[in-house]
Amino acid sequence: IVFAGSSQLAAIPLILAGAPMWVILATGLCVNLRFVVFSVHMRPYVMHLPRWQRLVTGYLTADLTYVLFVKRFTKPATDAQGHAAQMAYLAGNGGINWFSWTFFSVLGVVLANAIPAQWGLGFAGILALVGMLCSLASSRLRWVSATVAGTAAVAAFALPLKLNILVAIAAAVAVCLLLEESMLPPSNAPRRGGR
């Protein structure tokens, strides 16, 4: 029922380790916080749709779907034909991605006992996320974010229950918020003695 690969990859080892439910839920929440950013960026593209279509679009939007969509459509359409083209691309891409994910998740559950554990397929998810990271790291701030998160995750690796993931996310968000605030132009506050 969960169409969120990285959330599943983060939660399953915690479930197997017998982690407390709050740790599993907090990890899933933190790992999926990126969808808040995705939805804020996608808002201008989908606000012309009725609410039910926005909800379906949100459900079908995943990391790869989002990356491919924003690379193809750098700006929201301004006419009906453009809206239709963008939504057709997003629905087709999201539908294929959802079907593939669901089909292979079910296949994995069915074949789980037939696949040797030494194959180490868990690393495949990490490789997929690294590939998406490299394609999205298009600014210095994004590279800083990735570097801080990676460094914090490695530094906190010894924490139990994979809490290093939470530490990495918190460190990257905190550093990037501080950097972003320092890069903003000075506010237009009135000067003393001035107009």
mmCIF file of C-alpha atoms in Angstrom:
data_model
loop_
_atom_site.group_PDB
_atom_site.id
_atom_site.type_symbol
_atom_site.label_atom_id
_atom_site.label_comp_id
_atom_site.label_asym_id
_atom_site.label_seq_id
_atom_site.Cartn_x
_atom_site.Cartn_y
_atom_site.Cartn_z
ATOM 1 C CA ILE A 1 0.000 0.000 0.000
ATOM 2 C CA VAL A 2 3.031 2.321 0.215
ATOM 3 C CA PHE A 3 4.171 3.780 -3.105
ATOM 4 C CA ALA A 4 7.385 5.272 -1.758
ATOM 5 C CA GLY A 5 10.493 3.242 -2.454
ATOM 6 C CA SER A 6 12.959 5.039 -0.220
ATOM 7 C CA SER A 7 10.450 4.986 2.641
ATOM 8 C CA GLN A 8 10.079 1.244 2.217
ATOM 9 C CA LEU A 9 13.850 0.772 2.001
ATOM 10 C CA ALA A 10 14.278 2.790 5.208
ATOM 11 C CA ALA A 11 11.408 1.187 7.134
ATOM 12 C CA ILE A 12 11.887 -2.509 6.347
ATOM 13 C CA PRO A 13 15.262 -2.905 8.130
ATOM 14 C CA LEU A 14 13.833 -1.059 11.133
ATOM 15 C CA ILE A 15 10.812 -3.369 11.206
ATOM 16 C CA LEU A 16 13.108 -6.405 10.980
ATOM 17 C CA ALA A 17 15.263 -5.008 13.789
ATOM 18 C CA GLY A 18 12.196 -4.619 16.020
ATOM 19 C CA ALA A 19 12.534 -0.840 16.238
ATOM 20 C CA PRO A 20 9.855 1.085 18.120
ATOM 21 C CA MET A 21 6.955 2.197 15.947
ATOM 22 C CA TRP A 22 7.723 5.906 16.517
ATOM 23 C CA VAL A 23 11.216 5.438 15.052
ATOM 24 C CA ILE A 24 9.838 3.676 11.970
ATOM 25 C CA LEU A 25 7.177 6.351 11.438
ATOM 26 C CA ALA A 26 9.606 9.229 12.058
ATOM 27 C CA THR A 27 12.097 7.737 9.607
ATOM 28 C CA GLY A 28 9.412 7.281 6.952
ATOM 29 C CA LEU A 29 8.201 10.835 7.528
ATOM 30 C CA CYS A 30 11.670 12.348 7.283
ATOM 31 C CA VAL A 31 12.620 10.337 4.219
ATOM 32 C CA ASN A 32 9.406 11.447 2.491
ATOM 33 C CA LEU A 33 9.645 15.138 3.409
ATOM 34 C CA ARG A 34 11.114 15.745 -0.035
ATOM 35 C CA PHE A 35 7.599 15.303 -1.425
ATOM 36 C CA VAL A 36 6.623 18.542 0.301
ATOM 37 C CA VAL A 37 9.261 20.280 -1.812
ATOM 38 C CA PHE A 38 8.093 18.432 -4.921
ATOM 39 C CA SER A 39 4.469 19.462 -4.336
ATOM 40 C CA VAL A 40 5.356 23.113 -3.756
ATOM 41 C CA HIS A 41 7.300 23.154 -7.020
ATOM 42 C CA MET A 42 4.549 21.284 -8.904
ATOM 43 C CA ARG A 43 1.725 23.525 -7.632
ATOM 44 C CA PRO A 44 1.690 25.940 -10.607
ATOM 45 C CA TYR A 45 1.556 22.977 -12.984
ATOM 46 C CA VAL A 46 -1.507 21.319 -11.446
ATOM 47 C CA MET A 47 -3.675 24.035 -9.870
ATOM 48 C CA HIS A 48 -5.949 24.123 -12.920
ATOM 49 C CA LEU A 49 -7.006 20.522 -12.165
ATOM 50 C CA PRO A 50 -9.941 19.544 -9.916
ATOM 51 C CA ARG A 51 -8.954 18.421 -6.407
ATOM 52 C CA TRP A 52 -9.416 14.672 -7.101
ATOM 53 C CA GLN A 53 -7.060 14.868 -10.098
ATOM 54 C CA ARG A 54 -4.481 16.761 -8.019
ATOM 55 C CA LEU A 55 -4.687 14.032 -5.370
ATOM 56 C CA VAL A 56 -4.201 11.272 -7.967
ATOM 57 C CA THR A 57 -1.344 13.221 -9.552
ATOM 58 C CA GLY A 58 0.268 13.654 -6.133
ATOM 59 C CA TYR A 59 -0.058 9.948 -5.419
ATOM 60 C CA LEU A 60 1.502 8.984 -8.760
ATOM 61 C CA THR A 61 4.356 11.481 -8.513
ATOM 62 C CA ALA A 62 7.560 9.819 -7.371
ATOM 63 C CA ASP A 63 11.200 10.879 -7.451
ATOM 64 C CA LEU A 64 11.889 9.780 -10.998
ATOM 65 C CA THR A 65 8.519 11.031 -12.257
ATOM 66 C CA TYR A 66 9.204 14.450 -10.757
ATOM 67 C CA VAL A 67 12.765 14.644 -12.108
ATOM 68 C CA LEU A 68 11.751 13.715 -15.645
ATOM 69 C CA PHE A 69 8.769 16.076 -15.610
ATOM 70 C CA VAL A 70 10.616 19.193 -14.408
ATOM 71 C CA LYS A 71 13.494 18.539 -16.795
ATOM 72 C CA ARG A 72 11.077 18.338 -19.724
ATOM 73 C CA PHE A 73 8.757 21.171 -18.664
ATOM 74 C CA THR A 74 10.778 23.954 -17.073
ATOM 75 C CA LYS A 75 7.760 26.294 -16.878
ATOM 76 C CA PRO A 76 4.025 25.684 -16.372
ATOM 77 C CA ALA A 77 1.882 25.860 -19.501
ATOM 78 C CA THR A 78 -0.247 28.936 -20.076
ATOM 79 C CA ASP A 79 -2.842 27.527 -22.477
ATOM 80 C CA ALA A 80 -5.223 24.550 -22.538
ATOM 81 C CA GLN A 81 -3.172 22.626 -25.098
ATOM 82 C CA GLY A 82 0.003 23.052 -23.035
ATOM 83 C CA HIS A 83 -1.801 21.974 -19.846
ATOM 84 C CA ALA A 84 -3.101 18.876 -21.631
ATOM 85 C CA ALA A 85 0.372 17.974 -22.922
ATOM 86 C CA GLN A 86 1.982 18.405 -19.503
ATOM 87 C CA MET A 87 -0.698 16.405 -17.698
ATOM 88 C CA ALA A 88 -0.603 13.626 -20.318
ATOM 89 C CA TYR A 89 3.164 13.330 -19.861
ATOM 90 C CA LEU A 90 2.861 13.357 -16.067
ATOM 91 C CA ALA A 91 -0.004 10.819 -16.010
ATOM 92 C CA GLY A 92 1.718 8.481 -18.481
ATOM 93 C CA ASN A 93 5.043 8.682 -16.693
ATOM 94 C CA GLY A 94 3.471 8.307 -13.238
ATOM 95 C CA GLY A 95 1.194 5.459 -14.324
ATOM 96 C CA ILE A 96 4.038 3.444 -15.844
ATOM 97 C CA ASN A 97 6.207 4.107 -12.789
ATOM 98 C CA TRP A 98 3.405 3.072 -10.406
ATOM 99 C CA PHE A 99 2.642 -0.107 -12.351
ATOM 100 C CA SER A 100 6.331 -1.063 -12.527
ATOM 101 C CA TRP A 101 6.883 -0.399 -8.829
ATOM 102 C CA THR A 102 3.767 -2.286 -7.744
ATOM 103 C CA PHE A 103 4.334 -5.234 -10.084
ATOM 104 C CA PHE A 104 7.960 -5.740 -9.055
ATOM 105 C CA SER A 105 7.179 -5.204 -5.361
ATOM 106 C CA VAL A 106 4.590 -7.991 -5.527
ATOM 107 C CA LEU A 107 6.997 -10.134 -7.560
ATOM 108 C CA GLY A 108 9.677 -9.525 -4.925
ATOM 109 C CA VAL A 109 7.326 -10.617 -2.155
ATOM 110 C CA VAL A 110 6.413 -13.773 -4.080
ATOM 111 C CA LEU A 111 10.039 -14.634 -4.969
ATOM 112 C CA ALA A 112 11.634 -13.458 -1.715
ATOM 113 C CA ASN A 113 12.549 -16.938 -0.521
ATOM 114 C CA ALA A 114 14.023 -17.912 -3.900
ATOM 115 C CA ILE A 115 16.523 -15.011 -4.074
ATOM 116 C CA PRO A 116 19.768 -15.648 -2.154
ATOM 117 C CA ALA A 117 20.464 -13.060 0.554
ATOM 118 C CA GLN A 118 24.118 -12.795 -0.547
ATOM 119 C CA TRP A 119 23.034 -11.074 -3.771
ATOM 120 C CA GLY A 120 22.688 -7.902 -1.700
ATOM 121 C CA LEU A 121 19.893 -6.356 -3.744
ATOM 122 C CA GLY A 122 19.310 -3.676 -1.073
ATOM 123 C CA PHE A 123 22.205 -1.748 -2.589
ATOM 124 C CA ALA A 124 20.261 -1.383 -5.866
ATOM 125 C CA GLY A 125 17.895 1.092 -4.210
ATOM 126 C CA ILE A 126 20.828 3.181 -3.038
ATOM 127 C CA LEU A 127 22.303 3.233 -6.543
ATOM 128 C CA ALA A 128 18.981 4.413 -7.990
ATOM 129 C CA LEU A 129 18.776 7.237 -5.455
ATOM 130 C CA VAL A 130 22.385 8.276 -6.099
ATOM 131 C CA GLY A 131 21.624 8.478 -9.817
ATOM 132 C CA MET A 132 18.635 10.740 -9.155
ATOM 133 C CA LEU A 133 20.686 12.827 -6.733
ATOM 134 C CA CYS A 134 23.317 13.518 -9.371
ATOM 135 C CA SER A 135 20.705 14.572 -11.926
ATOM 136 C CA LEU A 136 18.991 16.912 -9.429
ATOM 137 C CA ALA A 137 22.137 18.472 -7.965
ATOM 138 C CA SER A 138 22.019 21.428 -10.312
ATOM 139 C CA SER A 139 23.088 24.223 -7.970
ATOM 140 C CA ARG A 140 25.791 24.825 -5.383
ATOM 141 C CA LEU A 141 23.252 24.799 -2.567
ATOM 142 C CA ARG A 142 21.996 21.375 -3.650
ATOM 143 C CA TRP A 143 25.559 20.027 -3.769
ATOM 144 C CA VAL A 144 26.179 21.451 -0.286
ATOM 145 C CA SER A 145 22.980 19.796 0.927
ATOM 146 C CA ALA A 146 24.016 16.416 -0.491
ATOM 147 C CA THR A 147 27.531 16.719 0.938
ATOM 148 C CA VAL A 148 26.310 17.712 4.411
ATOM 149 C CA ALA A 149 23.716 14.923 4.451
ATOM 150 C CA GLY A 150 26.236 12.318 3.309
ATOM 151 C CA THR A 151 28.858 13.447 5.806
ATOM 152 C CA ALA A 152 26.379 13.537 8.692
ATOM 153 C CA ALA A 153 25.005 10.094 7.777
ATOM 154 C CA VAL A 154 28.479 8.575 7.792
ATOM 155 C CA ALA A 155 29.492 10.404 11.002
ATOM 156 C CA ALA A 156 26.354 9.199 12.797
ATOM 157 C CA PHE A 157 26.446 5.676 11.316
ATOM 158 C CA ALA A 158 26.950 4.073 14.739
ATOM 159 C CA LEU A 159 23.574 5.287 16.005
ATOM 160 C CA PRO A 160 21.068 2.481 16.538
ATOM 161 C CA LEU A 161 18.003 1.884 14.374
ATOM 162 C CA LYS A 162 19.435 3.807 11.420
ATOM 163 C CA LEU A 163 18.884 7.102 13.216
ATOM 164 C CA ASN A 164 21.812 8.422 11.190
ATOM 165 C CA ILE A 165 19.267 9.019 8.408
ATOM 166 C CA LEU A 166 17.356 11.432 10.643
ATOM 167 C CA VAL A 167 20.581 13.142 11.691
ATOM 168 C CA ALA A 168 21.612 13.535 8.037
ATOM 169 C CA ILE A 169 18.294 15.067 7.040
ATOM 170 C CA ALA A 170 18.248 17.448 10.003
ATOM 171 C CA ALA A 171 21.852 18.551 9.389
ATOM 172 C CA ALA A 172 21.310 19.168 5.675
ATOM 173 C CA VAL A 173 18.099 21.115 6.234
ATOM 174 C CA ALA A 174 19.625 23.234 9.019
ATOM 175 C CA VAL A 175 22.791 24.086 7.080
ATOM 176 C CA CYS A 176 20.927 24.879 3.873
ATOM 177 C CA LEU A 177 18.389 27.074 5.662
ATOM 178 C CA LEU A 178 21.229 29.035 7.247
ATOM 179 C CA LEU A 179 23.060 29.355 3.933
ATOM 180 C CA GLU A 180 19.931 30.335 2.059
ATOM 181 C CA GLU A 181 19.103 33.014 4.628
ATOM 182 C CA SER A 182 22.617 34.428 4.439
ATOM 183 C CA MET A 183 22.385 34.601 0.621
ATOM 184 C CA LEU A 184 19.121 36.590 0.633
ATOM 185 C CA PRO A 185 19.408 40.261 -0.266
ATOM 186 C CA PRO A 186 19.063 42.711 2.627
ATOM 187 C CA SER A 187 15.463 43.452 3.565
ATOM 188 C CA ASN A 188 13.781 46.641 2.462
ATOM 189 C CA ALA A 189 13.440 47.862 6.014
ATOM 190 C CA PRO A 190 13.317 51.665 6.289
ATOM 191 C CA ARG A 191 16.618 53.264 7.219
ATOM 192 C CA ARG A 192 16.894 55.470 10.272
ATOM 193 C CA GLY A 193 16.613 59.103 9.407
ATOM 194 C CA GLY A 194 15.687 58.200 5.840
ATOM 195 C CA ARG A 195 12.375 58.221 4.039
#
